[in-house]
CSV table of C-alpha atoms in Angstrom, one decimal:
chain,number,residue,atom,x,y,z
Y,1,UNK,CA,82.8,-134.6,55.7
Y,2,UNK,CA,80.4,-134.2,52.8
Y,3,UNK,CA,77.1,-133.6,54.2
Y,4,UNK,CA,74.0,-132.7,52.0
Y,5,UNK,CA,74.2,-129.0,53.0
Y,6,UNK,CA,75.2,-126.7,55.7
Y,7,UNK,CA,72.5,-125.1,57.9
Y,8,UNK,CA,72.5,-121.4,58.0
Y,9,UNK,CA,69.7,-119.9,60.1
Y,10,UNK,CA,69.9,-116.7,57.7
Y,11,UNK,CA,69.6,-118.9,54.6
Y,12,UNK,CA,65.9,-119.1,53.7
Y,13,UNK,CA,66.6,-121.8,50.9
Y,14,UNK,CA,68.5,-124.0,53.5
Y,15,UNK,CA,65.4,-123.8,56.0
Y,16,UNK,CA,63.1,-124.6,53.2
Y,17,UNK,CA,65.2,-127.6,52.5
Y,18,UNK,CA,64.8,-128.7,56.0
Y,19,UNK,CA,61.1,-128.2,56.0
Y,20,UNK,CA,60.9,-130.1,52.8
Y,21,UNK,CA,62.9,-133.1,54.3
Y,22,UNK,CA,60.2,-133.3,57.0
Y,23,UNK,CA,57.2,-132.7,54.7
Y,24,UNK,CA,58.3,-135.4,52.2
Y,25,UNK,CA,59.3,-137.9,55.0
Y,26,UNK,CA,62.9,-138.0,53.5
Y,27,UNK,CA,66.4,-138.9,55.1
Y,28,UNK,CA,68.7,-136.1,55.1
Y,29,UNK,CA,72.1,-134.7,56.5
Y,30,UNK,CA,72.9,-131.2,57.7
Y,31,UNK,CA,75.6,-129.3,59.5
Y,32,UNK,CA,74.1,-127.1,62.0
Y,33,UNK,CA,75.8,-124.1,63.4
Y,34,UNK,CA,74.7,-123.1,67.0
Y,35,UNK,CA,75.9,-120.7,69.5
Y,36,UNK,CA,76.2,-121.0,73.3
Y,37,UNK,CA,75.2,-118.5,76.0
Y,38,UNK,CA,78.8,-117.0,75.8
Y,39,UNK,CA,78.7,-116.8,72.0
Y,40,UNK,CA,80.9,-119.8,71.5
Y,41,UNK,CA,80.2,-121.5,68.1
Y,42,UNK,CA,79.4,-125.2,68.1
Y,43,UNK,CA,79.0,-127.3,65.0
Y,44,UNK,CA,76.6,-130.3,65.0
Y,45,UNK,CA,76.2,-132.9,62.3
Y,46,UNK,CA,72.3,-133.6,62.1
Y,47,UNK,CA,71.0,-136.5,60.5
Y,48,UNK,CA,67.2,-137.1,59.8
Y,49,UNK,CA,65.6,-140.5,59.5
Y,50,UNK,CA,61.9,-141.3,59.2
Y,51,UNK,CA,60.6,-144.1,61.5
Y,52,UNK,CA,58.0,-146.2,59.9
Y,53,UNK,CA,55.5,-148.5,61.4
Y,54,UNK,CA,54.2,-152.0,60.2
Y,55,UNK,CA,52.0,-150.2,57.8
Y,56,UNK,CA,55.0,-148.4,56.1
Y,57,UNK,CA,53.7,-145.0,57.4
Y,58,UNK,CA,56.0,-142.6,59.2
Y,59,UNK,CA,54.9,-142.1,62.6
Y,60,UNK,CA,58.0,-140.0,63.8
Y,61,UNK,CA,61.4,-138.9,62.9
Y,62,UNK,CA,64.6,-139.8,64.5
Y,63,UNK,CA,67.1,-136.8,64.7
Y,64,UNK,CA,70.8,-137.5,65.8
Y,65,UNK,CA,73.2,-134.9,66.5
Y,66,UNK,CA,77.0,-135.2,66.7
Y,67,UNK,CA,79.5,-132.6,67.7
Y,68,UNK,CA,81.7,-131.9,64.9
Y,69,UNK,CA,83.2,-128.6,66.1
Y,70,UNK,CA,86.7,-130.1,66.3
Y,71,UNK,CA,86.5,-130.8,62.5
Y,72,UNK,CA,85.4,-127.3,61.7
Y,73,UNK,CA,87.1,-125.0,64.2
Y,74,UNK,CA,89.7,-126.9,66.5
Y,75,UNK,CA,89.6,-125.0,69.8
Y,76,UNK,CA,92.9,-123.2,70.7
Y,77,UNK,CA,94.0,-123.3,74.4
Y,78,UNK,CA,97.2,-123.1,76.4
Y,79,UNK,CA,97.8,-126.8,76.1
Y,80,UNK,CA,97.4,-126.9,72.4
Y,81,UNK,CA,99.6,-124.0,71.5
Y,82,UNK,CA,102.4,-125.1,69.1
Y,83,UNK,CA,100.6,-128.2,68.1
Y,84,UNK,CA,99.9,-128.7,64.5
Y,85,UNK,CA,96.4,-129.2,63.2
Y,86,UNK,CA,96.7,-133.1,63.0
Y,87,UNK,CA,97.8,-133.2,66.8
Y,88,UNK,CA,94.9,-131.0,67.9
Y,89,UNK,CA,92.5,-133.1,66.1
Y,90,UNK,CA,93.9,-136.4,67.5
Y,91,UNK,CA,93.8,-134.8,71.0
Y,92,UNK,CA,90.0,-133.8,70.5
Y,93,UNK,CA,89.1,-137.3,69.2
Y,94,UNK,CA,90.8,-139.1,71.9
Y,95,UNK,CA,89.0,-137.0,74.6
Y,96,UNK,CA,85.5,-138.3,73.5
Y,97,UNK,CA,83.6,-140.7,75.5
Y,98,UNK,CA,83.6,-144.4,75.2
Y,99,UNK,CA,80.1,-144.2,73.6
Y,100,UNK,CA,81.1,-141.8,70.9
Y,101,UNK,CA,83.9,-144.0,70.0
Y,102,UNK,CA,81.8,-147.1,69.8
Y,103,UNK,CA,79.7,-144.9,67.3
Y,104,UNK,CA,82.7,-144.7,65.1
Y,105,UNK,CA,83.5,-148.3,65.1
Y,106,UNK,CA,84.1,-149.6,61.4
Y,107,UNK,CA,81.6,-152.2,60.0
Y,108,UNK,CA,84.0,-155.0,59.4
Y,109,UNK,CA,83.4,-156.9,62.6
Y,110,UNK,CA,83.7,-160.7,62.6
Y,111,UNK,CA,80.6,-161.8,64.8
Y,112,UNK,CA,76.9,-160.9,64.2
Y,113,UNK,CA,76.5,-159.0,67.3
Y,114,UNK,CA,79.3,-156.7,66.5
Y,115,UNK,CA,77.8,-156.3,63.0
Y,116,UNK,CA,74.6,-155.1,64.5
Y,117,UNK,CA,76.3,-152.5,66.4
Y,118,UNK,CA,78.4,-151.5,63.5
Y,119,UNK,CA,75.1,-150.7,61.6
Y,120,UNK,CA,74.1,-148.2,64.3
Y,121,UNK,CA,77.7,-146.8,64.3
Y,122,UNK,CA,77.4,-146.4,60.4
Y,123,UNK,CA,74.1,-144.6,60.8
Y,124,UNK,CA,75.6,-142.1,63.3
Y,125,UNK,CA,79.1,-142.1,61.8
Y,126,UNK,CA,80.4,-138.7,60.6
Y,127,UNK,CA,80.3,-138.7,56.8
Y,128,UNK,CA,78.1,-141.6,56.4
Y,129,UNK,CA,75.4,-141.4,53.7
Y,130,UNK,CA,73.5,-144.5,54.7
Y,131,UNK,CA,70.4,-144.2,57.0
Y,132,UNK,CA,68.7,-147.5,58.2
Y,133,UNK,CA,65.0,-148.0,57.6
Y,134,UNK,CA,63.7,-147.9,61.1
Y,135,UNK,CA,60.4,-149.9,61.7
Y,136,UNK,CA,58.2,-149.5,64.6
Y,137,UNK,CA,57.5,-153.1,66.1
Y,138,UNK,CA,53.9,-153.9,66.6
Y,139,UNK,CA,53.2,-155.2,70.3
Y,140,UNK,CA,52.2,-159.0,70.4
Y,141,UNK,CA,48.6,-159.3,71.2
Y,142,UNK,CA,46.3,-162.5,71.9
Y,143,UNK,CA,44.4,-163.6,68.8
Y,144,UNK,CA,41.2,-162.1,70.0
Y,145,UNK,CA,42.5,-158.7,70.9
Y,146,UNK,CA,42.5,-155.9,68.2
Y,147,UNK,CA,45.0,-153.2,68.3
Y,148,UNK,CA,43.3,-149.7,68.6
Y,149,UNK,CA,45.3,-148.2,65.8
Y,150,UNK,CA,44.9,-150.9,63.3
Y,151,UNK,CA,43.4,-150.1,59.8
Y,152,UNK,CA,40.2,-152.1,60.7
Y,153,UNK,CA,39.6,-150.2,63.9
Y,154,UNK,CA,40.5,-146.8,62.4
Y,155,UNK,CA,37.8,-147.4,59.8
Y,156,UNK,CA,35.2,-148.6,62.5
Y,157,UNK,CA,35.9,-145.6,64.6
Y,158,UNK,CA,35.0,-143.3,61.6
Y,159,UNK,CA,31.9,-145.3,61.1
Y,160,UNK,CA,30.9,-144.8,64.8
Y,161,UNK,CA,31.7,-141.1,64.5
Y,162,UNK,CA,29.5,-140.7,61.5
Y,163,UNK,CA,26.5,-142.5,63.3
Y,164,UNK,CA,27.3,-140.5,66.5
Y,165,UNK,CA,26.7,-137.2,64.3
Y,166,UNK,CA,23.5,-138.9,62.9
Y,167,UNK,CA,22.2,-139.6,66.4
Y,168,UNK,CA,23.2,-135.9,67.6
Y,169,UNK,CA,20.9,-134.6,64.8
Y,170,UNK,CA,18.0,-137.1,65.0
Y,171,UNK,CA,17.6,-137.7,68.8
Y,172,UNK,CA,16.7,-134.1,69.8
Y,173,UNK,CA,14.3,-133.8,66.9
Y,174,UNK,CA,12.5,-136.9,67.6
Y,175,UNK,CA,12.4,-136.0,71.3
Y,176,UNK,CA,11.3,-132.4,70.7
Y,177,UNK,CA,8.6,-133.1,68.0
Y,178,UNK,CA,7.5,-136.4,69.6
Y,179,UNK,CA,7.6,-138.4,66.3
Y,180,UNK,CA,6.9,-142.0,66.4
Y,181,UNK,CA,9.0,-144.1,64.0
Y,182,UNK,CA,6.0,-145.2,62.0
Y,183,UNK,CA,8.1,-144.8,58.7
Y,184,UNK,CA,9.5,-148.3,58.0
Y,185,UNK,CA,12.5,-146.9,56.3
Y,186,UNK,CA,13.7,-144.7,59.3
Y,187,UNK,CA,12.7,-147.5,61.5
Y,188,UNK,CA,15.1,-149.9,59.8
Y,189,UNK,CA,17.9,-147.4,59.8
Y,190,UNK,CA,17.6,-146.5,63.4
Y,191,UNK,CA,17.6,-150.4,64.1
Y,192,UNK,CA,20.7,-150.8,62.1
Y,193,UNK,CA,22.5,-148.0,64.0
Y,194,UNK,CA,21.4,-149.8,67.2
Y,195,UNK,CA,22.9,-152.9,66.1
Y,196,UNK,CA,26.2,-151.2,65.1
Y,197,UNK,CA,26.2,-149.5,68.5
Y,198,UNK,CA,26.0,-153.0,70.1
Y,199,UNK,CA,28.7,-154.4,68.0
Y,200,UNK,CA,31.0,-151.6,69.0
Y,201,UNK,CA,30.4,-152.5,72.6
Y,202,UNK,CA,31.7,-156.1,71.9
Y,203,UNK,CA,34.8,-154.7,70.1
Y,204,UNK,CA,35.6,-152.3,72.7
Y,205,UNK,CA,35.8,-155.4,75.0
Y,206,UNK,CA,38.7,-156.7,72.6
Y,207,UNK,CA,40.5,-153.6,71.7
Y,208,UNK,CA,43.7,-152.4,73.2
Y,209,UNK,CA,44.3,-148.9,74.8
Y,210,UNK,CA,47.0,-146.8,76.0
Y,211,UNK,CA,48.0,-147.1,79.7
Y,212,UNK,CA,49.0,-144.1,81.9
Y,213,UNK,CA,52.7,-144.6,81.2
Y,214,UNK,CA,52.1,-144.6,77.2
Y,215,UNK,CA,52.4,-148.4,77.0
Y,216,UNK,CA,49.8,-150.4,74.9
Y,217,UNK,CA,47.6,-152.4,77.2
Y,218,UNK,CA,46.7,-155.9,75.6
Y,219,UNK,CA,45.7,-157.9,78.7
Y,220,UNK,CA,42.1,-158.9,78.2
Y,221,UNK,CA,41.2,-158.5,81.8
Y,222,UNK,CA,42.7,-155.1,82.1
Y,223,UNK,CA,40.9,-154.1,78.8
Y,224,UNK,CA,37.5,-155.2,80.1
Y,225,UNK,CA,37.8,-153.5,83.6
Y,226,UNK,CA,39.1,-150.2,81.9
Y,227,UNK,CA,36.0,-150.2,79.5
Y,228,UNK,CA,33.6,-151.1,82.3
Y,229,UNK,CA,34.9,-148.0,84.3
Y,230,UNK,CA,34.7,-145.6,81.3
Y,231,UNK,CA,32.3,-145.9,78.4
Y,232,UNK,CA,30.4,-149.1,79.0
Y,233,UNK,CA,27.2,-147.7,80.8
Y,234,UNK,CA,26.9,-144.9,78.3
Y,235,UNK,CA,27.5,-147.1,75.3
Y,236,UNK,CA,24.8,-149.6,76.6
Y,237,UNK,CA,22.2,-146.9,77.1
Y,238,UNK,CA,22.8,-145.6,73.6
Y,239,UNK,CA,22.3,-148.9,71.9
Y,240,UNK,CA,18.8,-149.8,73.4
Y,241,UNK,CA,16.1,-150.0,70.8
Y,242,UNK,CA,13.9,-146.9,72.0
Y,243,UNK,CA,12.6,-146.5,68.5
Y,244,UNK,CA,11.3,-149.8,68.1
Y,245,UNK,CA,9.5,-149.5,71.6
Y,246,UNK,CA,8.0,-146.2,70.5
Y,247,UNK,CA,6.8,-147.7,67.3
Y,248,UNK,CA,4.2,-149.8,69.0
Y,249,UNK,CA,0.8,-148.1,69.0
Y,250,UNK,CA,-0.3,-149.6,72.5
Y,251,UNK,CA,2.8,-147.9,74.4
Y,252,UNK,CA,1.0,-145.0,76.5
Y,253,UNK,CA,2.1,-141.3,76.1
Y,254,UNK,CA,4.1,-141.0,79.2
Y,255,UNK,CA,6.2,-144.2,78.7
Y,256,UNK,CA,6.8,-143.3,75.3
Y,257,UNK,CA,8.0,-139.8,76.4
Y,258,UNK,CA,10.4,-141.6,79.0
Y,259,UNK,CA,12.0,-143.7,76.3
Y,260,UNK,CA,12.4,-140.7,73.9
Y,261,UNK,CA,14.0,-138.9,76.7
Y,262,UNK,CA,16.4,-141.7,77.4
Y,263,UNK,CA,17.6,-141.4,73.8
Y,264,UNK,CA,19.3,-138.0,74.8
Y,265,UNK,CA,21.9,-140.1,76.7
Y,266,UNK,CA,23.4,-141.0,73.1
Y,267,UNK,CA,24.6,-137.3,72.9
Y,268,UNK,CA,27.0,-138.1,75.6
Y,269,UNK,CA,28.9,-140.2,72.8
Y,270,UNK,CA,30.1,-136.8,71.4
Y,271,UNK,CA,32.9,-136.9,74.2
Y,272,UNK,CA,34.5,-139.5,72.0
Y,273,UNK,CA,34.1,-137.3,69.0
Y,274,UNK,CA,36.0,-134.4,70.8
Y,275,UNK,CA,38.9,-136.6,71.6
Y,276,UNK,CA,39.3,-137.9,68.1
Y,277,UNK,CA,39.0,-134.5,66.4
Y,278,UNK,CA,41.5,-132.9,68.9
Y,279,UNK,CA,44.6,-133.6,66.7
Y,280,UNK,CA,43.0,-131.8,63.7
Y,281,UNK,CA,42.8,-128.5,65.5
Y,282,UNK,CA,46.4,-127.5,64.3
Y,283,UNK,CA,44.9,-127.0,60.8
Y,284,UNK,CA,43.2,-123.7,60.0
Y,285,UNK,CA,40.8,-125.2,57.4
Y,286,UNK,CA,39.9,-128.0,59.8
Y,287,UNK,CA,39.2,-125.7,62.5
Y,288,UNK,CA,36.9,-123.5,60.5
Y,289,UNK,CA,34.8,-126.6,59.0
Y,290,UNK,CA,34.7,-127.8,62.5
Y,291,UNK,CA,33.3,-124.5,64.0
Y,292,UNK,CA,30.7,-124.3,61.1
Y,293,UNK,CA,29.5,-127.9,62.1
Y,294,UNK,CA,29.6,-127.1,65.8
Y,295,UNK,CA,27.5,-123.9,65.2
Y,296,UNK,CA,24.9,-125.8,63.0
Y,297,UNK,CA,24.8,-128.5,65.7
Y,298,UNK,CA,24.1,-126.1,68.5
Y,299,UNK,CA,21.6,-124.2,66.5
Y,300,UNK,CA,19.8,-127.4,65.7
Y,301,UNK,CA,19.4,-128.4,69.4
Y,302,UNK,CA,18.3,-124.8,70.3
Y,303,UNK,CA,15.9,-125.0,67.5
Y,304,UNK,CA,14.3,-128.2,69.2
Y,305,UNK,CA,14.3,-126.7,72.6
Y,306,UNK,CA,12.6,-123.3,71.2
Y,307,UNK,CA,9.8,-125.5,69.6
Y,308,UNK,CA,9.4,-127.6,72.8
Y,309,UNK,CA,8.9,-124.3,74.8
Y,310,UNK,CA,6.4,-123.0,72.2
Y,311,UNK,CA,4.6,-126.5,72.1
Y,312,UNK,CA,4.3,-126.6,76.0
Y,313,UNK,CA,3.0,-123.1,76.3
Y,314,UNK,CA,0.6,-122.5,73.2
Y,315,UNK,CA,-2.1,-124.5,74.9
Y,316,UNK,CA,-3.4,-123.7,78.6
Y,317,UNK,CA,-3.9,-127.0,80.1
Y,318,UNK,CA,-6.1,-125.6,83.1
Y,319,UNK,CA,-8.6,-123.7,80.9
Y,320,UNK,CA,-8.0,-125.9,77.5
Y,321,UNK,CA,-7.7,-122.7,75.7
Y,322,UNK,CA,-4.9,-121.5,73.2
Y,323,UNK,CA,-2.6,-118.7,74.1
Y,324,UNK,CA,-2.8,-116.1,71.4
Y,325,UNK,CA,0.5,-114.5,72.3
Y,326,UNK,CA,2.5,-117.6,71.7
Y,327,UNK,CA,4.7,-117.6,68.7
Y,328,UNK,CA,3.3,-120.9,67.5
Y,329,UNK,CA,-0.3,-119.2,67.3
Y,330,UNK,CA,1.1,-116.2,65.5
Y,331,UNK,CA,3.1,-118.3,63.1
Y,332,UNK,CA,-0.1,-120.5,62.2
Y,333,UNK,CA,-2.1,-117.4,61.7
Y,334,UNK,CA,0.5,-115.8,59.5
Y,335,UNK,CA,0.7,-118.8,57.1
Y,336,UNK,CA,-3.0,-119.6,57.0
Y,337,UNK,CA,-2.9,-122.7,59.1
Y,338,UNK,CA,-4.5,-121.8,62.3
Y,339,UNK,CA,-5.4,-124.1,65.4
Y,340,UNK,CA,-8.9,-125.1,65.8
Y,341,UNK,CA,-10.8,-127.0,68.5
Y,342,UNK,CA,-12.4,-130.2,67.8
Y,343,UNK,CA,-15.4,-130.2,70.0
Y,344,UNK,CA,-17.2,-133.1,68.3
Y,345,UNK,CA,-14.5,-135.5,68.0
Y,346,UNK,CA,-11.2,-135.8,70.3
Y,347,UNK,CA,-12.0,-132.7,72.2
Y,348,UNK,CA,-8.5,-131.3,71.6
Y,349,UNK,CA,-6.8,-128.5,69.8
Y,350,UNK,CA,-5.7,-129.6,66.1
Y,351,UNK,CA,-4.3,-128.1,63.0
Y,352,UNK,CA,-1.5,-125.6,63.1
Y,353,UNK,CA,1.5,-125.5,60.9
Y,354,UNK,CA,3.3,-128.9,59.6
Y,355,UNK,CA,6.4,-130.2,61.4
Y,356,UNK,CA,8.6,-129.3,58.6
Y,357,UNK,CA,7.4,-125.7,58.8
Y,358,UNK,CA,7.7,-125.6,62.6
Y,359,UNK,CA,11.3,-127.0,62.4
Y,360,UNK,CA,12.5,-124.4,59.7
Y,361,UNK,CA,10.8,-121.7,61.5
Y,362,UNK,CA,12.5,-122.8,64.8
Y,363,UNK,CA,15.9,-123.2,63.1
Y,364,UNK,CA,15.5,-119.8,61.5
Y,365,UNK,CA,15.0,-118.1,64.6
Y,366,UNK,CA,17.8,-119.7,66.6
Y,367,UNK,CA,20.1,-118.9,63.7
Y,368,UNK,CA,19.2,-115.2,63.7
Y,369,UNK,CA,19.5,-115.1,67.6
Y,370,UNK,CA,22.8,-116.7,67.8
Y,371,UNK,CA,24.3,-114.3,65.0
Y,372,UNK,CA,22.4,-111.4,67.0
Y,373,UNK,CA,20.6,-110.4,63.8
Y,374,UNK,CA,16.9,-111.0,64.8
Y,375,UNK,CA,14.6,-109.6,62.2
Y,376,UNK,CA,11.6,-109.8,64.5
Y,377,UNK,CA,9.1,-111.7,62.3
Y,378,UNK,CA,9.5,-114.6,65.0
Y,379,UNK,CA,9.8,-113.0,68.3
Y,380,UNK,CA,9.4,-114.2,71.8
Y,381,UNK,CA,6.3,-113.2,73.8
Y,382,UNK,CA,5.9,-115.3,76.9
Y,383,UNK,CA,8.1,-115.3,79.8
Y,384,UNK,CA,9.7,-118.6,79.1
Y,385,UNK,CA,10.3,-117.8,75.5
Y,386,UNK,CA,11.9,-114.5,76.6
Y,387,UNK,CA,14.1,-116.1,79.3
Y,388,UNK,CA,15.3,-118.7,76.7
Y,389,UNK,CA,16.1,-116.1,73.9
Y,390,UNK,CA,18.2,-114.0,76.3
Y,391,UNK,CA,20.2,-117.0,77.1
Y,392,UNK,CA,20.6,-117.9,73.5
Y,393,UNK,CA,21.9,-114.5,72.7
Y,394,UNK,CA,24.4,-114.6,75.4
Y,395,UNK,CA,25.7,-118.0,74.1
Y,396,UNK,CA,25.9,-116.3,70.6
Y,397,UNK,CA,27.8,-113.3,71.7
Y,398,UNK,CA,30.1,-115.4,73.9
Y,399,UNK,CA,30.9,-117.8,71.0
Y,400,UNK,CA,31.6,-114.9,68.6
Y,401,UNK,CA,34.0,-113.5,71.0
Y,402,UNK,CA,35.8,-116.9,71.5
Y,403,UNK,CA,36.1,-117.4,67.6
Y,404,UNK,CA,37.3,-113.8,67.3
Y,405,UNK,CA,40.0,-114.3,70.0
Y,406,UNK,CA,41.0,-117.6,68.4
Y,407,UNK,CA,41.8,-116.4,64.9
Y,408,UNK,CA,43.2,-113.2,66.2
Y,409,UNK,CA,45.6,-115.0,68.2
């Protein structure tokens, strides 16, 4: 036997060599020394072979183990006393099972079937230096069915992932600040996003999925039924052109608010994002970046809610007067853009800070509250603002505890 190396659990260089074999997707052989519960040593011959898919990418490793204790330390017992080494070795070999003997079959077979078995025997054979190039066979699908792990579908999923983050940012902003898409550039961009989401629905009706038993389901009928039961309704509501409807000037305020509120349904697509990012959680840097993105996204959502509370409470609808204790009124006074009542024109309150200033101030307040800093230059004054601030600080404290526990663990 001439393996590449002998594995010793106390040898750091050998452990690094095993780790390097997996990191570099290489084929390698090792002699492994293990011990049973009764401290009896057992030698195993370990062979590592990378398994590649149709794209020549390693998807998993095949590790085979062969008991070679008889070659290293033949066992002494009452029945073998007085035998020479060759006799004990012959006895140990003949006591192996039929399957192990078939693995030691030589390659010089006459028929093709036996030759295929001999290739496997050659790979598992003691002392063999040849490892086969295993390939993962792609399942056969109908022409109009797409494999869920193919290159095109993977790229398409990343595009949908980016657009989902875009909607997670823009939808709360548009709903809270009641912005109509009068800007042609933004209207075109949002319309393109709606079209891409619609195309995604069509593709999902023709994409395979993994069944309960781990098998790839390629039956078109099963694919459609599975999609209709899972994400179809959410995806359909998320691709409706709410922005185009709101762009019309003749749409009344109540209907416009209804369509704007329905856009929040798009945030449910973030459930797919969580599933796709789950396998990146084993990397420390990826977890840190993900936590920063989640923190910023949550702060953005809370900033939109914080502004909505202030905008709802700043004007008393019953008396048509402005509340001087509202944070919006105090902000407008501090920056020199106070609210004013247009008595001769629309008969409504006008003026106040710009939407950019309002959003930045709201985000600043939520960031300081989530991090439990709170400088006090923007402070809650009404009951609704105080209740929301308390809830936000509780969320920030709990998030800090979870992050500290995760990295400490």
